[in-house]
Amino acid sequence: MPLHYALWLPTTTLPAQPPLVLLLHGSGSNEQDLLPLAPLLSDALGGAVVASLRGPYDQLGGYAWFHGNSARPPRVALDQQIGDSADKVAAFLDAAPAALGT
């Protein structure tokens, strides 16, 4: 399943292929959590598209990139979830130039 995401586009004229900034929230949050940083990050790069991705796993009333925590991830996180999340982020990056013009 593709990742859900929130997109922020600058209001200024963008370069032909603007840079893409990815935001990845922490456990129990969602794609809206870090989006307030988008204008600052975009301006710092001279106009960038900002995509804030949602982790694919339900956790703590929000979402996560894997179950558990980074200090002691459970076996399922190590065996499957971390790799699955990394593959989904990589697929998003592969599709971004065509889908977002970045």
JSON list of C-alpha atoms in Angstrom, two decimals:
[
{"chain": "A", "resi": 1, "resn": "MET", "atom": "CA", "xyz": [0.00, 0.00, 0.00]},
{"chain": "A", "resi": 2, "resn": "PRO", "atom": "CA", "xyz": [1.39, 3.46, -0.85]},
{"chain": "A", "resi": 3, "resn": "LEU", "atom": "CA", "xyz": [2.07, 5.87, 1.97]},
{"chain": "A", "resi": 4, "resn": "HIS", "atom": "CA", "xyz": [-0.39, 8.60, 2.89]},
{"chain": "A", "resi": 5, "resn": "TYR", "atom": "CA", "xyz": [1.17, 12.06, 2.89]},
{"chain": "A", "resi": 6, "resn": "ALA", "atom": "CA", "xyz": [0.46, 15.75, 3.26]},
{"chain": "A", "resi": 7, "resn": "LEU", "atom": "CA", "xyz": [1.96, 18.05, 0.67]},
{"chain": "A", "resi": 8, "resn": "TRP", "atom": "CA", "xyz": [3.05, 21.66, 1.06]},
{"chain": "A", "resi": 9, "resn": "LEU", "atom": "CA", "xyz": [3.71, 23.75, -2.02]},
{"chain": "A", "resi": 10, "resn": "PRO", "atom": "CA", "xyz": [5.39, 27.14, -1.78]},
{"chain": "A", "resi": 11, "resn": "THR", "atom": "CA", "xyz": [3.40, 30.16, -2.91]},
{"chain": "A", "resi": 12, "resn": "THR", "atom": "CA", "xyz": [6.38, 31.58, -4.79]},
{"chain": "A", "resi": 13, "resn": "THR", "atom": "CA", "xyz": [7.42, 30.65, -8.30]},
{"chain": "A", "resi": 14, "resn": "LEU", "atom": "CA", "xyz": [9.18, 27.32, -8.17]},
{"chain": "A", "resi": 15, "resn": "PRO", "atom": "CA", "xyz": [12.33, 26.36, -10.03]},
{"chain": "A", "resi": 16, "resn": "ALA", "atom": "CA", "xyz": [11.73, 24.01, -13.00]},
{"chain": "A", "resi": 17, "resn": "GLN", "atom": "CA", "xyz": [12.45, 20.99, -10.80]},
{"chain": "A", "resi": 18, "resn": "PRO", "atom": "CA", "xyz": [12.19, 22.11, -7.19]},
{"chain": "A", "resi": 19, "resn": "PRO", "atom": "CA", "xyz": [13.90, 20.10, -4.48]},
{"chain": "A", "resi": 20, "resn": "LEU", "atom": "CA", "xyz": [11.82, 17.73, -2.40]},
{"chain": "A", "resi": 21, "resn": "VAL", "atom": "CA", "xyz": [12.00, 17.68, 1.39]},
{"chain": "A", "resi": 22, "resn": "LEU", "atom": "CA", "xyz": [10.61, 14.62, 3.18]},
{"chain": "A", "resi": 23, "resn": "LEU", "atom": "CA", "xyz": [9.35, 14.81, 6.75]},
{"chain": "A", "resi": 24, "resn": "LEU", "atom": "CA", "xyz": [8.99, 11.62, 8.80]},
{"chain": "A", "resi": 25, "resn": "HIS", "atom": "CA", "xyz": [7.09, 11.91, 12.09]},
{"chain": "A", "resi": 26, "resn": "GLY", "atom": "CA", "xyz": [7.78, 9.99, 15.27]},
{"chain": "A", "resi": 27, "resn": "SER", "atom": "CA", "xyz": [5.77, 7.17, 16.82]},
{"chain": "A", "resi": 28, "resn": "GLY", "atom": "CA", "xyz": [2.16, 7.90, 17.65]},
{"chain": "A", "resi": 29, "resn": "SER", "atom": "CA", "xyz": [1.90, 10.92, 15.37]},
{"chain": "A", "resi": 30, "resn": "ASN", "atom": "CA", "xyz": [0.84, 11.55, 11.78]},
{"chain": "A", "resi": 31, "resn": "GLU", "atom": "CA", "xyz": [1.69, 13.40, 8.57]},
{"chain": "A", "resi": 32, "resn": "GLN", "atom": "CA", "xyz": [0.33, 16.71, 9.91]},
{"chain": "A", "resi": 33, "resn": "ASP", "atom": "CA", "xyz": [2.70, 16.82, 12.90]},
{"chain": "A", "resi": 34, "resn": "LEU", "atom": "CA", "xyz": [5.78, 18.32, 11.23]},
{"chain": "A", "resi": 35, "resn": "LEU", "atom": "CA", "xyz": [4.02, 20.16, 8.41]},
{"chain": "A", "resi": 36, "resn": "PRO", "atom": "CA", "xyz": [4.26, 23.57, 10.16]},
{"chain": "A", "resi": 37, "resn": "LEU", "atom": "CA", "xyz": [8.03, 23.36, 9.45]},
{"chain": "A", "resi": 38, "resn": "ALA", "atom": "CA", "xyz": [7.39, 23.24, 5.69]},
{"chain": "A", "resi": 39, "resn": "PRO", "atom": "CA", "xyz": [7.48, 27.00, 4.94]},
{"chain": "A", "resi": 40, "resn": "LEU", "atom": "CA", "xyz": [10.77, 27.45, 6.80]},
{"chain": "A", "resi": 41, "resn": "LEU", "atom": "CA", "xyz": [12.41, 24.48, 5.12]},
{"chain": "A", "resi": 42, "resn": "SER", "atom": "CA", "xyz": [11.13, 25.44, 1.70]},
{"chain": "A", "resi": 43, "resn": "ASP", "atom": "CA", "xyz": [12.30, 29.04, 2.02]},
{"chain": "A", "resi": 44, "resn": "ALA", "atom": "CA", "xyz": [15.73, 27.91, 3.20]},
{"chain": "A", "resi": 45, "resn": "LEU", "atom": "CA", "xyz": [16.08, 25.93, -0.03]},
{"chain": "A", "resi": 46, "resn": "GLY", "atom": "CA", "xyz": [14.85, 28.70, -2.30]},
{"chain": "A", "resi": 47, "resn": "GLY", "atom": "CA", "xyz": [11.49, 27.07, -2.89]},
{"chain": "A", "resi": 48, "resn": "ALA", "atom": "CA", "xyz": [11.02, 23.37, -2.23]},
{"chain": "A", "resi": 49, "resn": "VAL", "atom": "CA", "xyz": [8.09, 21.00, -2.24]},
{"chain": "A", "resi": 50, "resn": "VAL", "atom": "CA", "xyz": [7.61, 19.44, 1.20]},
{"chain": "A", "resi": 51, "resn": "ALA", "atom": "CA", "xyz": [5.99, 16.04, 1.63]},
{"chain": "A", "resi": 52, "resn": "SER", "atom": "CA", "xyz": [5.21, 14.83, 5.12]},
{"chain": "A", "resi": 53, "resn": "LEU", "atom": "CA", "xyz": [4.76, 11.06, 5.10]},
{"chain": "A", "resi": 54, "resn": "ARG", "atom": "CA", "xyz": [2.57, 9.01, 7.44]},
{"chain": "A", "resi": 55, "resn": "GLY", "atom": "CA", "xyz": [4.03, 5.85, 8.94]},
{"chain": "A", "resi": 56, "resn": "PRO", "atom": "CA", "xyz": [2.16, 2.73, 7.80]},
{"chain": "A", "resi": 57, "resn": "TYR", "atom": "CA", "xyz": [1.55, 1.17, 11.23]},
{"chain": "A", "resi": 58, "resn": "ASP", "atom": "CA", "xyz": [-1.06, 2.13, 13.85]},
{"chain": "A", "resi": 59, "resn": "GLN", "atom": "CA", "xyz": [0.51, 3.00, 17.18]},
{"chain": "A", "resi": 60, "resn": "LEU", "atom": "CA", "xyz": [-0.40, 5.04, 20.27]},
{"chain": "A", "resi": 61, "resn": "GLY", "atom": "CA", "xyz": [-3.48, 6.61, 18.67]},
{"chain": "A", "resi": 62, "resn": "GLY", "atom": "CA", "xyz": [-1.43, 7.67, 15.64]},
{"chain": "A", "resi": 63, "resn": "TYR", "atom": "CA", "xyz": [1.04, 6.03, 13.28]},
{"chain": "A", "resi": 64, "resn": "ALA", "atom": "CA", "xyz": [4.58, 4.71, 13.33]},
{"chain": "A", "resi": 65, "resn": "TRP", "atom": "CA", "xyz": [7.25, 3.41, 11.00]},
{"chain": "A", "resi": 66, "resn": "PHE", "atom": "CA", "xyz": [7.44, 0.24, 13.10]},
{"chain": "A", "resi": 67, "resn": "HIS", "atom": "CA", "xyz": [5.92, -1.05, 16.33]},
{"chain": "A", "resi": 68, "resn": "GLY", "atom": "CA", "xyz": [7.75, -0.64, 19.60]},
{"chain": "A", "resi": 69, "resn": "ASN", "atom": "CA", "xyz": [10.52, 1.90, 20.10]},
{"chain": "A", "resi": 70, "resn": "SER", "atom": "CA", "xyz": [13.96, 2.39, 18.66]},
{"chain": "A", "resi": 71, "resn": "ALA", "atom": "CA", "xyz": [15.75, 1.49, 21.90]},
{"chain": "A", "resi": 72, "resn": "ARG", "atom": "CA", "xyz": [14.26, -2.02, 21.96]},
{"chain": "A", "resi": 73, "resn": "PRO", "atom": "CA", "xyz": [12.32, -2.81, 18.79]},
{"chain": "A", "resi": 74, "resn": "PRO", "atom": "CA", "xyz": [10.39, -6.08, 18.87]},
{"chain": "A", "resi": 75, "resn": "ARG", "atom": "CA", "xyz": [11.42, -8.95, 16.61]},
{"chain": "A", "resi": 76, "resn": "VAL", "atom": "CA", "xyz": [8.61, -8.23, 14.11]},
{"chain": "A", "resi": 77, "resn": "ALA", "atom": "CA", "xyz": [9.95, -4.69, 13.68]},
{"chain": "A", "resi": 78, "resn": "LEU", "atom": "CA", "xyz": [13.46, -5.95, 13.02]},
{"chain": "A", "resi": 79, "resn": "ASP", "atom": "CA", "xyz": [12.37, -8.81, 10.77]},
{"chain": "A", "resi": 80, "resn": "GLN", "atom": "CA", "xyz": [9.73, -7.04, 8.71]},
{"chain": "A", "resi": 81, "resn": "GLN", "atom": "CA", "xyz": [8.38, -3.60, 9.58]},
{"chain": "A", "resi": 82, "resn": "ILE", "atom": "CA", "xyz": [11.53, -1.47, 9.40]},
{"chain": "A", "resi": 83, "resn": "GLY", "atom": "CA", "xyz": [12.45, -2.91, 6.00]},
{"chain": "A", "resi": 84, "resn": "ASP", "atom": "CA", "xyz": [8.86, -2.57, 4.76]},
{"chain": "A", "resi": 85, "resn": "SER", "atom": "CA", "xyz": [8.74, 1.08, 5.81]},
{"chain": "A", "resi": 86, "resn": "ALA", "atom": "CA", "xyz": [12.11, 1.78, 4.19]},
{"chain": "A", "resi": 87, "resn": "ASP", "atom": "CA", "xyz": [10.87, 0.18, 0.95]},
{"chain": "A", "resi": 88, "resn": "LYS", "atom": "CA", "xyz": [7.75, 2.36, 1.02]},
{"chain": "A", "resi": 89, "resn": "VAL", "atom": "CA", "xyz": [9.77, 5.54, 1.53]},
{"chain": "A", "resi": 90, "resn": "ALA", "atom": "CA", "xyz": [12.09, 4.51, -1.31]},
{"chain": "A", "resi": 91, "resn": "ALA", "atom": "CA", "xyz": [9.09, 3.87, -3.58]},
{"chain": "A", "resi": 92, "resn": "PHE", "atom": "CA", "xyz": [7.72, 7.31, -2.69]},
{"chain": "A", "resi": 93, "resn": "LEU", "atom": "CA", "xyz": [11.06, 8.87, -3.63]},
{"chain": "A", "resi": 94, "resn": "ASP", "atom": "CA", "xyz": [11.16, 6.93, -6.90]},
{"chain": "A", "resi": 95, "resn": "ALA", "atom": "CA", "xyz": [7.68, 8.15, -7.85]},
{"chain": "A", "resi": 96, "resn": "ALA", "atom": "CA", "xyz": [8.11, 11.76, -6.64]},
{"chain": "A", "resi": 97, "resn": "PRO", "atom": "CA", "xyz": [9.73, 13.29, -9.76]},
{"chain": "A", "resi": 98, "resn": "ALA", "atom": "CA", "xyz": [6.88, 12.22, -12.04]},
{"chain": "A", "resi": 99, "resn": "ALA", "atom": "CA", "xyz": [4.08, 12.68, -9.48]},
{"chain": "A", "resi": 100, "resn": "LEU", "atom": "CA", "xyz": [5.24, 15.94, -7.89]},
{"chain": "A", "resi": 101, "resn": "GLY", "atom": "CA", "xyz": [7.52, 17.50, -10.50]},
{"chain": "A", "resi": 102, "resn": "THR", "atom": "CA", "xyz": [10.52, 17.51, -8.17]}
]
